[in-house]
Amino acid sequence: MTKIIGLTGGIGSGKTTVANYFKELGVPVYIADDAAKEVMQTETILAEIRKSFGDTVFEDKTLIRQKLAAIVFSDQEKLQVLNAIVHPAVAQHFKTWLSNHSKSSFVIYEAAILFESGGDKKCDKVITVTAPESIRIERVIGRDATSKEQVLQRINSQWTDAKRINKSDFVIENIDFDKTKAQIVKILKIL
C-alpha cells in the first residue's frame, strides 16, 4: 500500500521548492494547486463556477482566475463555495494519479490548504514547511507581482504556522535552501 505524505505550509513558505526537491530525489509528487488549475478548465467545473459566481469572473469563455481569487480571498463563504466545486474533482483526479503510482512506497501530496480542506485525513504523515512571515510576503510579492495587502489577506485566510505544526509529523524551516535540503534528506531516511 502506497503511503501518502502530506506536504503543506502557508503561502510563500516554499512548499513547491520543497516538493520539487523531493521530486529530484525520485519521489512522485502531486501538486494539488496544479491539479485544481487543470480541473478548473474542464467544461463541468467551468459551468459550476459560472453558475455560482456569474459572468464577472469570465472574459468570453475564459475564466479569469485573478478575478475569482479577488472574490474568494475576501469572502470566506464564497471561498467555501469554490472549494465545494473544485475539491471533489481534485480528489477524483488524485485517486487516478495515485493508482498510476501504486508501485511507490510513498508519494508526496502537496496542498496549501491541506488541513483546512480535511486533506490531512487521507495522509499517513504530514510535513509542514515554515518561513518567517516577512520572507513569505517578500517571496509572494516577487513571484505573483501582487501587493503586501493581498498577500496578507491570503495569509490570514489560511491556518497559522503554529496550528499547522501542532498537527504535523515533520516541520521543515525553509529559510536557507541548503539547510532545507538537509532536513528533507533526514525526513526521507525516516520515511
mmCIF file with all atom_site columns, C-alpha atoms in Angstrom, residues 50-183:
data_model
loop_
_atom_site.group_PDB
_atom_site.id
_atom_site.type_symbol
_atom_site.label_atom_id
_atom_site.label_alt_id
_atom_site.label_comp_id
_atom_site.label_asym_id
_atom_site.label_entity_id
_atom_site.label_seq_id
_atom_site.pdbx_PDB_ins_code
_atom_site.Cartn_x
_atom_site.Cartn_y
_atom_site.Cartn_z
_atom_site.occupancy
_atom_site.B_iso_or_equiv
_atom_site.pdbx_formal_charge
_atom_site.auth_seq_id
_atom_site.auth_comp_id
_atom_site.auth_asym_id
_atom_site.auth_atom_id
_atom_site.pdbx_PDB_model_num
ATOM 1   C CA . ARG A 1 50  ? -20.259 30.370 -13.840 1.00 0.00 ? 50  ARG A CA 1
ATOM 2   C CA . LYS A 1 51  ? -23.447 29.243 -12.065 1.00 0.00 ? 51  LYS A CA 1
ATOM 3   C CA . SER A 1 52  ? -22.062 30.186 -8.629  1.00 0.00 ? 52  SER A CA 1
ATOM 4   C CA . PHE A 1 53  ? -20.042 33.326 -9.447  1.00 0.00 ? 53  PHE A CA 1
ATOM 5   C CA . GLY A 1 54  ? -21.669 34.680 -12.619 1.00 0.00 ? 54  GLY A CA 1
ATOM 6   C CA . ASP A 1 55  ? -20.131 36.078 -15.785 1.00 0.00 ? 55  ASP A CA 1
ATOM 7   C CA . THR A 1 56  ? -17.999 38.679 -13.977 1.00 0.00 ? 56  THR A CA 1
ATOM 8   C CA . VAL A 1 57  ? -15.167 36.157 -13.475 1.00 0.00 ? 57  VAL A CA 1
ATOM 9   C CA . PHE A 1 58  ? -15.126 35.290 -17.196 1.00 0.00 ? 58  PHE A CA 1
ATOM 10  C CA . GLU A 1 59  ? -13.967 37.073 -20.331 1.00 0.00 ? 59  GLU A CA 1
ATOM 11  C CA . ASP A 1 60  ? -15.737 35.395 -23.230 1.00 0.00 ? 60  ASP A CA 1
ATOM 12  C CA . LYS A 1 61  ? -15.454 31.722 -22.239 1.00 0.00 ? 61  LYS A CA 1
ATOM 13  C CA . THR A 1 62  ? -12.172 32.112 -20.340 1.00 0.00 ? 62  THR A CA 1
ATOM 14  C CA . LEU A 1 63  ? -12.101 32.001 -16.540 1.00 0.00 ? 63  LEU A CA 1
ATOM 15  C CA . ILE A 1 64  ? -10.098 34.931 -15.174 1.00 0.00 ? 64  ILE A CA 1
ATOM 16  C CA . ARG A 1 65  ? -8.547  33.343 -12.093 1.00 0.00 ? 65  ARG A CA 1
ATOM 17  C CA . GLN A 1 66  ? -7.352  36.673 -10.636 1.00 0.00 ? 66  GLN A CA 1
ATOM 18  C CA . LYS A 1 67  ? -10.949 37.976 -10.565 1.00 0.00 ? 67  LYS A CA 1
ATOM 19  C CA . LEU A 1 68  ? -12.144 34.764 -8.923  1.00 0.00 ? 68  LEU A CA 1
ATOM 20  C CA . ALA A 1 69  ? -9.270  34.925 -6.395  1.00 0.00 ? 69  ALA A CA 1
ATOM 21  C CA . ALA A 1 70  ? -10.119 38.541 -5.519  1.00 0.00 ? 70  ALA A CA 1
ATOM 22  C CA . ILE A 1 71  ? -13.678 37.445 -4.695  1.00 0.00 ? 71  ILE A CA 1
ATOM 23  C CA . VAL A 1 72  ? -12.948 34.266 -2.730  1.00 0.00 ? 72  VAL A CA 1
ATOM 24  C CA . PHE A 1 73  ? -9.997  35.561 -0.701  1.00 0.00 ? 73  PHE A CA 1
ATOM 25  C CA . SER A 1 74  ? -12.073 38.451 0.640   1.00 0.00 ? 74  SER A CA 1
ATOM 26  C CA . ASP A 1 75  ? -15.155 36.351 1.471   1.00 0.00 ? 75  ASP A CA 1
ATOM 27  C CA . GLN A 1 76  ? -14.885 33.079 3.430   1.00 0.00 ? 76  GLN A CA 1
ATOM 28  C CA . GLU A 1 77  ? -18.348 31.886 2.340   1.00 0.00 ? 77  GLU A CA 1
ATOM 29  C CA . LYS A 1 78  ? -17.520 32.340 -1.341  1.00 0.00 ? 78  LYS A CA 1
ATOM 30  C CA . LEU A 1 79  ? -14.216 30.531 -0.774  1.00 0.00 ? 79  LEU A CA 1
ATOM 31  C CA . GLN A 1 80  ? -16.169 27.591 0.673   1.00 0.00 ? 80  GLN A CA 1
ATOM 32  C CA . VAL A 1 81  ? -18.469 27.623 -2.380  1.00 0.00 ? 81  VAL A CA 1
ATOM 33  C CA . LEU A 1 82  ? -15.466 27.436 -4.724  1.00 0.00 ? 82  LEU A CA 1
ATOM 34  C CA . ASN A 1 83  ? -13.805 24.705 -2.632  1.00 0.00 ? 83  ASN A CA 1
ATOM 35  C CA . ALA A 1 84  ? -17.026 22.662 -2.715  1.00 0.00 ? 84  ALA A CA 1
ATOM 36  C CA . ILE A 1 85  ? -16.894 22.801 -6.532  1.00 0.00 ? 85  ILE A CA 1
ATOM 37  C CA . VAL A 1 86  ? -13.170 22.137 -7.014  1.00 0.00 ? 86  VAL A CA 1
ATOM 38  C CA . HIS A 1 87  ? -12.166 19.792 -4.146  1.00 0.00 ? 87  HIS A CA 1
ATOM 39  C CA . PRO A 1 88  ? -14.259 16.755 -5.143  1.00 0.00 ? 88  PRO A CA 1
ATOM 40  C CA . ALA A 1 89  ? -12.897 16.973 -8.708  1.00 0.00 ? 89  ALA A CA 1
ATOM 41  C CA . VAL A 1 90  ? -9.310  17.242 -7.432  1.00 0.00 ? 90  VAL A CA 1
ATOM 42  C CA . ALA A 1 91  ? -9.917  14.281 -5.089  1.00 0.00 ? 91  ALA A CA 1
ATOM 43  C CA . GLN A 1 92  ? -11.008 12.176 -8.069  1.00 0.00 ? 92  GLN A CA 1
ATOM 44  C CA . HIS A 1 93  ? -8.013  13.384 -10.109 1.00 0.00 ? 93  HIS A CA 1
ATOM 45  C CA . PHE A 1 94  ? -5.669  12.423 -7.230  1.00 0.00 ? 94  PHE A CA 1
ATOM 46  C CA . LYS A 1 95  ? -7.225  8.960  -6.899  1.00 0.00 ? 95  LYS A CA 1
ATOM 47  C CA . THR A 1 96  ? -6.426  8.291  -10.573 1.00 0.00 ? 96  THR A CA 1
ATOM 48  C CA . TRP A 1 97  ? -2.901  9.708  -10.210 1.00 0.00 ? 97  TRP A CA 1
ATOM 49  C CA . LEU A 1 98  ? -2.278  7.595  -7.096  1.00 0.00 ? 98  LEU A CA 1
ATOM 50  C CA . SER A 1 99  ? -3.305  4.390  -8.870  1.00 0.00 ? 99  SER A CA 1
ATOM 51  C CA . ASN A 1 100 ? -0.649  5.207  -11.509 1.00 0.00 ? 100 ASN A CA 1
ATOM 52  C CA . HIS A 1 101 ? 1.993   5.394  -8.731  1.00 0.00 ? 101 HIS A CA 1
ATOM 53  C CA . SER A 1 102 ? 0.949   2.289  -6.784  1.00 0.00 ? 102 SER A CA 1
ATOM 54  C CA . LYS A 1 103 ? 4.446   0.783  -7.072  1.00 0.00 ? 103 LYS A CA 1
ATOM 55  C CA . SER A 1 104 ? 5.958   3.625  -4.991  1.00 0.00 ? 104 SER A CA 1
ATOM 56  C CA . SER A 1 105 ? 6.275   3.033  -1.264  1.00 0.00 ? 105 SER A CA 1
ATOM 57  C CA . PHE A 1 106 ? 5.139   6.626  -0.704  1.00 0.00 ? 106 PHE A CA 1
ATOM 58  C CA . VAL A 1 107 ? 4.138   9.752  -2.591  1.00 0.00 ? 107 VAL A CA 1
ATOM 59  C CA . ILE A 1 108 ? 4.058   13.433 -1.654  1.00 0.00 ? 108 ILE A CA 1
ATOM 60  C CA . TYR A 1 109 ? 0.682   15.200 -1.769  1.00 0.00 ? 109 TYR A CA 1
ATOM 61  C CA . GLU A 1 110 ? 1.387   18.943 -1.760  1.00 0.00 ? 110 GLU A CA 1
ATOM 62  C CA . ALA A 1 111 ? -1.523  21.220 -0.833  1.00 0.00 ? 111 ALA A CA 1
ATOM 63  C CA . ALA A 1 112 ? -1.586  24.757 0.576   1.00 0.00 ? 112 ALA A CA 1
ATOM 64  C CA . ILE A 1 113 ? -4.806  24.135 2.489   1.00 0.00 ? 113 ILE A CA 1
ATOM 65  C CA . LEU A 1 114 ? -4.238  20.510 3.437   1.00 0.00 ? 114 LEU A CA 1
ATOM 66  C CA . PHE A 1 115 ? -5.698  20.886 6.944   1.00 0.00 ? 115 PHE A CA 1
ATOM 67  C CA . GLU A 1 116 ? -8.368  23.452 6.027   1.00 0.00 ? 116 GLU A CA 1
ATOM 68  C CA . SER A 1 117 ? -9.763  21.098 3.365   1.00 0.00 ? 117 SER A CA 1
ATOM 69  C CA . GLY A 1 118 ? -9.543  17.991 5.555   1.00 0.00 ? 118 GLY A CA 1
ATOM 70  C CA . GLY A 1 119 ? -6.984  16.510 3.142   1.00 0.00 ? 119 GLY A CA 1
ATOM 71  C CA . ASP A 1 120 ? -4.730  15.573 6.057   1.00 0.00 ? 120 ASP A CA 1
ATOM 72  C CA . LYS A 1 121 ? -7.174  12.767 6.946   1.00 0.00 ? 121 LYS A CA 1
ATOM 73  C CA . LYS A 1 122 ? -6.061  10.788 3.883   1.00 0.00 ? 122 LYS A CA 1
ATOM 74  C CA . CYS A 1 123 ? -2.357  11.247 4.712   1.00 0.00 ? 123 CYS A CA 1
ATOM 75  C CA . ASP A 1 124 ? -0.194  8.791  6.630   1.00 0.00 ? 124 ASP A CA 1
ATOM 76  C CA . LYS A 1 125 ? 2.186   11.577 7.718   1.00 0.00 ? 125 LYS A CA 1
ATOM 77  C CA . VAL A 1 126 ? 2.244   15.356 7.251   1.00 0.00 ? 126 VAL A CA 1
ATOM 78  C CA . ILE A 1 127 ? 5.184   17.695 6.653   1.00 0.00 ? 127 ILE A CA 1
ATOM 79  C CA . THR A 1 128 ? 4.726   21.440 7.239   1.00 0.00 ? 128 THR A CA 1
ATOM 80  C CA . VAL A 1 129 ? 7.050   23.957 5.603   1.00 0.00 ? 129 VAL A CA 1
ATOM 81  C CA . THR A 1 130 ? 7.543   27.206 7.517   1.00 0.00 ? 130 THR A CA 1
ATOM 82  C CA . ALA A 1 131 ? 9.332   30.517 6.994   1.00 0.00 ? 131 ALA A CA 1
ATOM 83  C CA . PRO A 1 132 ? 9.111   33.875 8.772   1.00 0.00 ? 132 PRO A CA 1
ATOM 84  C CA . GLU A 1 133 ? 6.148   35.968 7.584   1.00 0.00 ? 133 GLU A CA 1
ATOM 85  C CA . SER A 1 134 ? 8.391   38.781 6.285   1.00 0.00 ? 134 SER A CA 1
ATOM 86  C CA . ILE A 1 135 ? 10.235  36.320 3.999   1.00 0.00 ? 135 ILE A CA 1
ATOM 87  C CA . ARG A 1 136 ? 6.944   34.761 2.855   1.00 0.00 ? 136 ARG A CA 1
ATOM 88  C CA . ILE A 1 137 ? 5.496   38.168 1.935   1.00 0.00 ? 137 ILE A CA 1
ATOM 89  C CA . GLU A 1 138 ? 8.677   39.071 0.033   1.00 0.00 ? 138 GLU A CA 1
ATOM 90  C CA . ARG A 1 139 ? 8.623   35.770 -1.900  1.00 0.00 ? 139 ARG A CA 1
ATOM 91  C CA . VAL A 1 140 ? 4.965   36.070 -2.923  1.00 0.00 ? 140 VAL A CA 1
ATOM 92  C CA . ILE A 1 141 ? 5.269   39.716 -3.994  1.00 0.00 ? 141 ILE A CA 1
ATOM 93  C CA . GLY A 1 142 ? 8.274   38.715 -6.114  1.00 0.00 ? 142 GLY A CA 1
ATOM 94  C CA . ARG A 1 143 ? 6.516   35.662 -7.565  1.00 0.00 ? 143 ARG A CA 1
ATOM 95  C CA . ASP A 1 144 ? 2.988   36.960 -8.153  1.00 0.00 ? 144 ASP A CA 1
ATOM 96  C CA . ALA A 1 145 ? 3.601   40.698 -8.671  1.00 0.00 ? 145 ALA A CA 1
ATOM 97  C CA . THR A 1 146 ? 0.955   41.395 -6.036  1.00 0.00 ? 146 THR A CA 1
ATOM 98  C CA . SER A 1 147 ? 0.632   43.800 -3.103  1.00 0.00 ? 147 SER A CA 1
ATOM 99  C CA . LYS A 1 148 ? 1.573   43.237 0.540   1.00 0.00 ? 148 LYS A CA 1
ATOM 100 C CA . GLU A 1 149 ? -2.125  43.709 1.451   1.00 0.00 ? 149 GLU A CA 1
ATOM 101 C CA . GLN A 1 150 ? -3.203  40.940 -0.944  1.00 0.00 ? 150 GLN A CA 1
ATOM 102 C CA . VAL A 1 151 ? -0.539  38.582 0.408   1.00 0.00 ? 151 VAL A CA 1
ATOM 103 C CA . LEU A 1 152 ? -1.595  39.301 3.997   1.00 0.00 ? 152 LEU A CA 1
ATOM 104 C CA . GLN A 1 153 ? -5.225  38.658 3.014   1.00 0.00 ? 153 GLN A CA 1
ATOM 105 C CA . ARG A 1 154 ? -4.219  35.202 1.743   1.00 0.00 ? 154 ARG A CA 1
ATOM 106 C CA . ILE A 1 155 ? -2.045  34.501 4.790   1.00 0.00 ? 155 ILE A CA 1
ATOM 107 C CA . ASN A 1 156 ? -4.990  35.418 7.023   1.00 0.00 ? 156 ASN A CA 1
ATOM 108 C CA . SER A 1 157 ? -7.346  33.115 5.101   1.00 0.00 ? 157 SER A CA 1
ATOM 109 C CA . GLN A 1 158 ? -5.059  30.144 5.895   1.00 0.00 ? 158 GLN A CA 1
ATOM 110 C CA . TRP A 1 159 ? -4.186  28.390 9.143   1.00 0.00 ? 159 TRP A CA 1
ATOM 111 C CA . THR A 1 160 ? -1.321  29.787 11.207  1.00 0.00 ? 160 THR A CA 1
ATOM 112 C CA . ASP A 1 161 ? 2.054   28.004 11.204  1.00 0.00 ? 161 ASP A CA 1
ATOM 113 C CA . ALA A 1 162 ? 1.559   27.168 14.900  1.00 0.00 ? 162 ALA A CA 1
ATOM 114 C CA . LYS A 1 163 ? -1.778  25.483 14.181  1.00 0.00 ? 163 LYS A CA 1
ATOM 115 C CA . ARG A 1 164 ? -0.289  23.524 11.227  1.00 0.00 ? 164 ARG A CA 1
ATOM 116 C CA . ILE A 1 165 ? 2.839   22.497 13.184  1.00 0.00 ? 165 ILE A CA 1
ATOM 117 C CA . ASN A 1 166 ? 0.654   21.203 16.006  1.00 0.00 ? 166 ASN A CA 1
ATOM 118 C CA . LYS A 1 167 ? -0.941  18.661 13.637  1.00 0.00 ? 167 LYS A CA 1
ATOM 119 C CA . SER A 1 168 ? 2.214   17.746 11.665  1.00 0.00 ? 168 SER A CA 1
ATOM 120 C CA . ASP A 1 169 ? 4.680   14.879 11.963  1.00 0.00 ? 169 ASP A CA 1
ATOM 121 C CA . PHE A 1 170 ? 7.606   16.842 10.497  1.00 0.00 ? 170 PHE A CA 1
ATOM 122 C CA . VAL A 1 171 ? 8.456   20.537 10.177  1.00 0.00 ? 171 VAL A CA 1
ATOM 123 C CA . ILE A 1 172 ? 10.874  21.984 7.637   1.00 0.00 ? 172 ILE A CA 1
ATOM 124 C CA . GLU A 1 173 ? 12.074  25.519 8.264   1.00 0.00 ? 173 GLU A CA 1
ATOM 125 C CA . ASN A 1 174 ? 12.747  26.920 4.805   1.00 0.00 ? 174 ASN A CA 1
ATOM 126 C CA . ILE A 1 175 ? 14.968  29.975 5.046   1.00 0.00 ? 175 ILE A CA 1
ATOM 127 C CA . ASP A 1 176 ? 18.334  28.729 3.764   1.00 0.00 ? 176 ASP A CA 1
ATOM 128 C CA . PHE A 1 177 ? 17.806  26.140 0.990   1.00 0.00 ? 177 PHE A CA 1
ATOM 129 C CA . ASP A 1 178 ? 20.961  24.138 1.812   1.00 0.00 ? 178 ASP A CA 1
ATOM 130 C CA . LYS A 1 179 ? 19.654  23.621 5.350   1.00 0.00 ? 179 LYS A CA 1
ATOM 131 C CA . THR A 1 180 ? 16.211  22.829 3.910   1.00 0.00 ? 180 THR A CA 1
ATOM 132 C CA . LYS A 1 181 ? 17.728  20.112 1.671   1.00 0.00 ? 181 LYS A CA 1
ATOM 133 C CA . ALA A 1 182 ? 19.433  18.530 4.682   1.00 0.00 ? 182 ALA A CA 1
ATOM 134 C CA . GLN A 1 183 ? 16.085  18.468 6.532   1.00 0.00 ? 183 GLN A CA 1
#
